XYZ file of C-alpha atoms in Angstrom:
422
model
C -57.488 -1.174 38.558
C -59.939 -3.933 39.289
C -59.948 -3.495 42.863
C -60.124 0.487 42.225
C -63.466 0.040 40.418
C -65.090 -2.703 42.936
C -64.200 -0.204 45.984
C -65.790 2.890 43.995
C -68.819 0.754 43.352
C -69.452 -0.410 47.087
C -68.685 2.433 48.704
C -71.773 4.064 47.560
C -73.867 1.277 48.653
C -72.312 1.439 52.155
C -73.016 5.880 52.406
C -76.917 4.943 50.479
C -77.683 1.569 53.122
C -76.582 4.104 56.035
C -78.791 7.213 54.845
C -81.988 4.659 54.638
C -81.513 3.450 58.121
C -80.653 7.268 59.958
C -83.767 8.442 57.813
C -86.105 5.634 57.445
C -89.673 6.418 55.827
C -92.576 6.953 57.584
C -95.062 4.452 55.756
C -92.510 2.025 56.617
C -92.873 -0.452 59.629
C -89.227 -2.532 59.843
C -88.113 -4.499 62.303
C -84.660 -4.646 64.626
C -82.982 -7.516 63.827
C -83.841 -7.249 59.404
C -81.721 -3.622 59.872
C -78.914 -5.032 62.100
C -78.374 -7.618 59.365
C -78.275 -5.069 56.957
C -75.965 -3.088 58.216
C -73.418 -6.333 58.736
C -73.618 -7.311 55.242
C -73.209 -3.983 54.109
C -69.801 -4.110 56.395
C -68.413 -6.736 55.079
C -69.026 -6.325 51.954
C -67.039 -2.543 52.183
C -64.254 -4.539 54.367
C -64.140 -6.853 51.669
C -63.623 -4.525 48.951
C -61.309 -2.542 50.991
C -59.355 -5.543 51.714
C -59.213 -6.315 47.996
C -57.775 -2.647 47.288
C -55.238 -3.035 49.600
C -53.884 -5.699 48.355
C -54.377 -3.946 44.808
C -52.249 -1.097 46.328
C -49.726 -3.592 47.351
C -49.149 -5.252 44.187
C -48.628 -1.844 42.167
C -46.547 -0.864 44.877
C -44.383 -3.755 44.184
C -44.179 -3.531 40.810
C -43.676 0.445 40.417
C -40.424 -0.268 42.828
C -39.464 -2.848 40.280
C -39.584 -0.259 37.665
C -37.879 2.200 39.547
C -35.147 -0.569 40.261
C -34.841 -0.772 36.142
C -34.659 2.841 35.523
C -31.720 3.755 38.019
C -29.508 0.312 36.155
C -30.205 2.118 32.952
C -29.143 5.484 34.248
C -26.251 3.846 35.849
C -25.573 2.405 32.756
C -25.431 5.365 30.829
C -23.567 7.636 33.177
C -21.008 4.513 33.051
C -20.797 4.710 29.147
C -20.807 8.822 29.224
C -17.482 8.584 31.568
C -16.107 5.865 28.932
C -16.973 8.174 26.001
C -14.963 11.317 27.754
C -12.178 9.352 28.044
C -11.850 8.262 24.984
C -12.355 12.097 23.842
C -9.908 13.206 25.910
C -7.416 10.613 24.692
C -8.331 10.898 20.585
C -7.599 14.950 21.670
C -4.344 14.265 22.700
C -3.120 11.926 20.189
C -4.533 14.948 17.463
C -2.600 17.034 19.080
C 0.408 14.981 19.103
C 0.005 14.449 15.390
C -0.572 18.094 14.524
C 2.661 18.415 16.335
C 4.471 15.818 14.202
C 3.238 17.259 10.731
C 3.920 20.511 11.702
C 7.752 19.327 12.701
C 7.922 17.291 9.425
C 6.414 20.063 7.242
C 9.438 22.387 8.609
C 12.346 19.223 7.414
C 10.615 18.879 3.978
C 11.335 22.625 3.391
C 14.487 22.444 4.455
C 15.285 19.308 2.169
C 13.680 20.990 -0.750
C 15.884 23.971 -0.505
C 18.944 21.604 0.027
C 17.959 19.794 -2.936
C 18.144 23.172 -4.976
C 20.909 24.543 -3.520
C 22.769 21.058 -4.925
C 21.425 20.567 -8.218
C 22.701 24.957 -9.320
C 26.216 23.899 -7.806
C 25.753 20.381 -9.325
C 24.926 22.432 -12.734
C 27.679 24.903 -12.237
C 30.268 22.163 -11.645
C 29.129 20.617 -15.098
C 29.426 23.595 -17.164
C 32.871 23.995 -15.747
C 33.300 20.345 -16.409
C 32.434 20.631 -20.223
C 34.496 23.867 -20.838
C 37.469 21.974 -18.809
C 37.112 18.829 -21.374
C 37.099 20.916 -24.258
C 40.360 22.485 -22.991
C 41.484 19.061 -22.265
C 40.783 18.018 -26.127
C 42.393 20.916 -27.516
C 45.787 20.645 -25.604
C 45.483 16.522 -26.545
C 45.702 17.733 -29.911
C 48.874 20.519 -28.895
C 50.570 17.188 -27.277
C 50.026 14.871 -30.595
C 51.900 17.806 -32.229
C 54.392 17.862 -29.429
C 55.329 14.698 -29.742
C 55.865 15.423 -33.888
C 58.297 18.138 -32.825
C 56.212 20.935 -33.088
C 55.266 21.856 -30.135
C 57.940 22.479 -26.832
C 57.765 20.198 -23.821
C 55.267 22.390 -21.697
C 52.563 21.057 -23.120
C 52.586 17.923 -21.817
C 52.475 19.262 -18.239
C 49.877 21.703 -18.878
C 47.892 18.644 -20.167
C 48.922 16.805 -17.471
C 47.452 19.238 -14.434
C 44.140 20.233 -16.757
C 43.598 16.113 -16.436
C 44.408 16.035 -12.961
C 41.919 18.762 -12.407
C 39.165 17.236 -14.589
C 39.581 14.198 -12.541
C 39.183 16.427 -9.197
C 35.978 18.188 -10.961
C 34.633 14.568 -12.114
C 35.314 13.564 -7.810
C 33.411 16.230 -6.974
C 30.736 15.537 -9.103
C 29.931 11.944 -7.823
C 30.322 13.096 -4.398
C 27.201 16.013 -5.169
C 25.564 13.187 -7.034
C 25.228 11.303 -3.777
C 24.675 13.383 -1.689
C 21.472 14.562 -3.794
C 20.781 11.034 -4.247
C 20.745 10.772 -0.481
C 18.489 14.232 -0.444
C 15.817 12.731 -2.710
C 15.834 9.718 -0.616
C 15.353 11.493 2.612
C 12.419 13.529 0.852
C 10.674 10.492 -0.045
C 10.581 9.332 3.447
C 9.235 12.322 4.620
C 6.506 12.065 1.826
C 5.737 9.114 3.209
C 5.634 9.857 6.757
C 3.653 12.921 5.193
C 0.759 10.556 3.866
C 0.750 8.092 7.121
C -0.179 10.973 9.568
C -2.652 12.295 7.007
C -4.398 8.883 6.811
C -4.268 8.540 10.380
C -5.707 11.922 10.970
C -8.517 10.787 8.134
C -9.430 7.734 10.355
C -9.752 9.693 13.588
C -12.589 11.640 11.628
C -10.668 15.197 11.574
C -11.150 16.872 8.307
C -8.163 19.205 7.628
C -7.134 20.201 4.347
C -3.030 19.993 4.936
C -2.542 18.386 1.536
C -2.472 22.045 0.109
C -0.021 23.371 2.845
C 2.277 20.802 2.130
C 2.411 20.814 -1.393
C 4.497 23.131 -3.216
C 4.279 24.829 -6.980
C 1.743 22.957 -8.849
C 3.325 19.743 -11.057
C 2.753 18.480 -14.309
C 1.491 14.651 -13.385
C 4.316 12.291 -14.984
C 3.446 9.122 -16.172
C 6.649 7.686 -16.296
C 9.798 7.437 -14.172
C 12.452 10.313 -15.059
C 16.020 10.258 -15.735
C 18.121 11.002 -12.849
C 19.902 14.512 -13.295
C 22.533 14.332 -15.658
C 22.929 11.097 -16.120
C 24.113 10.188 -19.781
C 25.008 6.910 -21.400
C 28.476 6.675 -23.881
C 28.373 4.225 -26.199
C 32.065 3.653 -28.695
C 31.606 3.707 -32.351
C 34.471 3.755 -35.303
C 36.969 4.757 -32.389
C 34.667 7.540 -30.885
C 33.148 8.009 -28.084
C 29.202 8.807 -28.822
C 26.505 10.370 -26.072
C 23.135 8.766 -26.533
C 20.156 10.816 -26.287
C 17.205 8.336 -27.638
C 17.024 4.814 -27.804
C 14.250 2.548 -28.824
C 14.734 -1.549 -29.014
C 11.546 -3.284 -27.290
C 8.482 -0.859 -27.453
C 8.603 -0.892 -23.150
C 8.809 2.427 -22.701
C 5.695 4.616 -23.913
C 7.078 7.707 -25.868
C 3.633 9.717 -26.261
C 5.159 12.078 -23.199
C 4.011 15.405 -22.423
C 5.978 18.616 -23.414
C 7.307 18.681 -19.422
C 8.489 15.072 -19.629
C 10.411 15.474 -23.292
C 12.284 18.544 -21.870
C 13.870 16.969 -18.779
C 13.598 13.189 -19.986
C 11.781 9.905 -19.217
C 12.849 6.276 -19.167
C 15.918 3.973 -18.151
C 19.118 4.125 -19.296
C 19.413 0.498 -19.537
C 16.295 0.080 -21.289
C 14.068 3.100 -24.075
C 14.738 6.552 -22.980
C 15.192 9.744 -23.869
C 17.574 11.572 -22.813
C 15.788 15.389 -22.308
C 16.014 18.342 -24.537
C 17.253 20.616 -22.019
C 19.917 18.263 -21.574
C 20.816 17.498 -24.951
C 20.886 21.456 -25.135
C 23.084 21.803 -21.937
C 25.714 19.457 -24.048
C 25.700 20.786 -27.396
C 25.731 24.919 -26.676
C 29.236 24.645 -25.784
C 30.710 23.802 -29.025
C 29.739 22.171 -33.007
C 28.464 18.525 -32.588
C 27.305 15.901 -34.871
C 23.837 14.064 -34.802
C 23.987 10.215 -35.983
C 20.810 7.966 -36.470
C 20.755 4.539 -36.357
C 18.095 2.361 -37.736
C 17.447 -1.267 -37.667
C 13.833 -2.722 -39.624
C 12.496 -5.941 -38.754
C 14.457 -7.665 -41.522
C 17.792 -7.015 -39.448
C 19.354 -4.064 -41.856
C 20.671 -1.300 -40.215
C 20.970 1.878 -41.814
C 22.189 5.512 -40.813
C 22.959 9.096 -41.255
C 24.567 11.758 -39.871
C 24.697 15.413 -39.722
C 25.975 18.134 -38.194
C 23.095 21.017 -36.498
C 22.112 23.625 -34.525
C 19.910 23.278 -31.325
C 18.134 26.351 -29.814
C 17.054 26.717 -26.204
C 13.661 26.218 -25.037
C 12.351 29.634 -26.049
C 12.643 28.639 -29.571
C 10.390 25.140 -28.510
C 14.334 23.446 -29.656
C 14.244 24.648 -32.768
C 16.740 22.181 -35.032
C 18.338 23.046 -38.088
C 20.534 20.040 -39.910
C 23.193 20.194 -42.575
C 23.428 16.218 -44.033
C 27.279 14.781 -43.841
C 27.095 10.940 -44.739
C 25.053 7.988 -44.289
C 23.650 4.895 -46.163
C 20.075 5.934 -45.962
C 18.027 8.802 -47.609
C 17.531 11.376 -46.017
C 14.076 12.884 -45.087
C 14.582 16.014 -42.489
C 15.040 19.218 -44.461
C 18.111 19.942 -44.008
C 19.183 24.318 -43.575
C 15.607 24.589 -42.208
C 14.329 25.187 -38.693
C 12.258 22.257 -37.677
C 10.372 22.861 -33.991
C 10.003 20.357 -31.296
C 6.207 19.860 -30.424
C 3.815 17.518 -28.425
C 0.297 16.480 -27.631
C 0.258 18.872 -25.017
C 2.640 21.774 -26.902
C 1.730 22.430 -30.181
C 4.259 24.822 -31.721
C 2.436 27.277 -34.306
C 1.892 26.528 -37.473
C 2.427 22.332 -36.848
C -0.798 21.667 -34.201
C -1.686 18.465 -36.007
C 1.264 16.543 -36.092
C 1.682 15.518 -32.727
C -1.688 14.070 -32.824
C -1.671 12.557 -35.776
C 1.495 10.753 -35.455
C 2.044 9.906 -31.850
C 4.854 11.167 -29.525
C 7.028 14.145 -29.548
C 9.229 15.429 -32.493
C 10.861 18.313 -34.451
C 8.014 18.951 -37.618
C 8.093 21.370 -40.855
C 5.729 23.334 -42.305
C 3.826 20.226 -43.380
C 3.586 16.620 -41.016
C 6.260 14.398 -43.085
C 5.440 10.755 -42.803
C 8.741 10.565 -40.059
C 8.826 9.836 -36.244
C 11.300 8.325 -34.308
C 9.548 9.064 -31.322
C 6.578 7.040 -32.426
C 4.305 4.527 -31.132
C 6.672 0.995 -31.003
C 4.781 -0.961 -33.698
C 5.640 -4.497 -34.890
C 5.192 -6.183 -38.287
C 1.387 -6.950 -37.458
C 0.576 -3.503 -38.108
C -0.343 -3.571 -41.904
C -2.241 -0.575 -42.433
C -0.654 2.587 -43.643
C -2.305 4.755 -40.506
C -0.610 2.121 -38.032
C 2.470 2.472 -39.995
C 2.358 6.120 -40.178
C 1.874 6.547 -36.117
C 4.341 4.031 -35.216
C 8.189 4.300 -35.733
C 8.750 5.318 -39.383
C 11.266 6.842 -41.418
C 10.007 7.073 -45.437
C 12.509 7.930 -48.019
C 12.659 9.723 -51.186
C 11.349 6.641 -53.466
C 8.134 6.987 -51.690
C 9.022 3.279 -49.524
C 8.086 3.852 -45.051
C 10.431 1.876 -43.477
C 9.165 -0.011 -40.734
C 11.303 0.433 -37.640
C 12.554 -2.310 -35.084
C 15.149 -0.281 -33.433
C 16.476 3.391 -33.238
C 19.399 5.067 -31.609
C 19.932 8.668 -31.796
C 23.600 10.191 -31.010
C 25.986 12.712 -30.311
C 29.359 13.680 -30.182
C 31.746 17.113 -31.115
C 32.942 17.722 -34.155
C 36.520 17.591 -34.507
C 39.204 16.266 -37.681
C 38.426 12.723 -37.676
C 34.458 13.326 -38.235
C 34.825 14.093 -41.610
C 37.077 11.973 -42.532
């Protein structure tokens, strides 16, 4: 720019020192040699300047290639990185659509699964009520065969009980085997859960939003919050010579019984451990003939007390309902007995009893009025002083106005038959 502005300045000198000579004045009296030397100075002094601005022009010259140079890197550069870029596109597009592929494939087994699992568990539950009719028949000719061998009965009777226990056996057979193979079912399910939630999180990574969680899940779920009891599983436990079902067992407080309606009906916990067994299990047992209801209790002093009676379970429709007739025991009794007491919970409130569940803790069949009992209560131990502790925990209060404080409960059942009232 310097050289720009020195050439722009002399070159009017030059065009002005050439204009006085060609036109000189006519006052004016100069001699030859004074305007040759002129003219020389003025010559070199444009040569000069010219000389200057070429080299000017040279060094921008050299420096504009220089920044051309720079910009054609950077674009090679960039067209370098664009390429990279597509390819990586074009490879994230086909491992989408390979994935897309494999949930679609997946979605199509899960389906299948599910309706192999429910095709299992209505044969499973058809074997079982052919099961229990087939051990009642099974009871009723042991009796026929005790009488046999008094003389009262003729010698068929043994054979008929003979092939009815041979075909129990065969029933109880086919039972295991439908038992694994739905445990193998539910296994196989989970792994395609699994598989499921891997392809979902890898599609989350890759940045594609896609809402399959709601094609792939079925009818809508009440959340459980603990593990369920595997379908009909029950636990036998032998007492005075008989054989007792348990349905509720409480020892250790390490099972929390403040369930929801959902979770009572089809049962929650271990068998080796608390549990309860379900009430649409317990109802599956007892519909088929008259059973008895025992209650065990232990306090934290080590006595054991219990009571039995005989009752009457409805079906879900009538939220359980329970009504009890008192047989024997060395405990008061505190359930009204020839009255219909309804199952509720924090979550299903029958009418008329919306209070109780909340105010004592767990699920349980109440009154007309909350009475200060609840096996399914909140496991306490002796710290718990206060009569609202004692009230939500596990209580049972007899008639003399004492609340037992409960260290252990077991709830059974079994049929009625001679011996139980013996």
């Amino acid at each position: 720019m310097y050289t720009i502005k020195l050439f722009l300045f002399i070159v009017p000198l030059v065009i002005s020192s050439g204009i006085d000579q060609d036109y000189p004045s006519l006052g004016s009296v100069s001699s030859q040699p004074k305007s040759r030397f002129a003219m020389l100075d003025d010559v070199k002094i444009l040569a000069n300047g010219l000389l200057q601005l070429g080299h000017g022009l040279k060094d921008f010259v050299h420096k504009t290639k220089g920044q051309i140079n720079d910009i054609v890197q950077k674009l090679n550069i960039f067209d370098q990185s664009f390429y990279d870029l597509s390819l990586q596109t074009n490879e994230i597009k086909e491992e989408e659509k390979k994935l897309r592929s494999t949930t679609s494939k997946l979605q199509v087994k899960n389906e299948e699964v599910k309706n192999m699992s429910l095709e299992l568990n209505l044969k499973l539950e058809n074997v079982l009520e052919d099961k229990i009719l087939l051990q009642q028949k099974v009871r009723n000719l042991e009796e026929q065969l005790t009488n046999f061998i008094k003389g009262q009965l003729e010698i068929q009777g043994y054979s008929e009980v003979t092939s009815l226990k041979t075909f129990v056996q065969q029933q109880d057979n086919i039972i295991k085997d439908l038992l694994q193979i739905m445990e193998e079912q539910y296994r196989q399910l989970n792994q395609q859960h699994s598989q499921i939630k891997e392809i979902e999180n890898q599609l989350r990574r890759s940045g594609i939003q896609e809402s399959t969680e709601t094609s792939l899940s079925s009818k809508p779920r009440v959340p459980r919050t603990t593990p369920s009891l595997h379908l009909n599983e029950t636990k036998n436990v032998e007492h005075d010579g008989n054989s007792w079902t348990l349905i509720q067992h409480r020892i250790d407080g390490s099972q929390n019984f403040n369930e929801t309606w959902e979770n009572y009906r089809y049962g929650f916990g271990r068998l080796d451990g608390e549990f309860w067994l379900g009430l649409e299990r317990i109802y599956s047992i007892v519909k088929q003939s008259n059973y008895i209801l025992r209650i065990e209790l232990e306090d934290w002093k080590d006595t054991k007390h219990y009571i039995e009676y005989t009752f009457h379970l409805g079906n879900h429709e009538t939220n359980y309902k329970l009504r009890l007739t008192e047989m024997k025991g060395n405990v008061p009794s505190i359930l009204p007995e020839n009255k219909d007491l309804v199952f509720s919970t924090w979550d299903h409130k029958a009418q008329g009893h919306f209070l109780c569940p909340e105010s004592y803790s767990g699920g349980w069949w109440w009154h007309d009025v909350c009475e200060e009992n609840n096996l399914n209560g909140k496991y306490n131990t002796p710290r718990a002083k206060t009569k609202p502790e004692r009230r939500r925990g596990i209580c049972w209060k007899s008639q003399n106005g004492r609340l037992y404080s409960i260290k252990s409960t077991k709830m059974l059942i079994r049929p009625t038959d001679s011996e139980s009232f013996e």
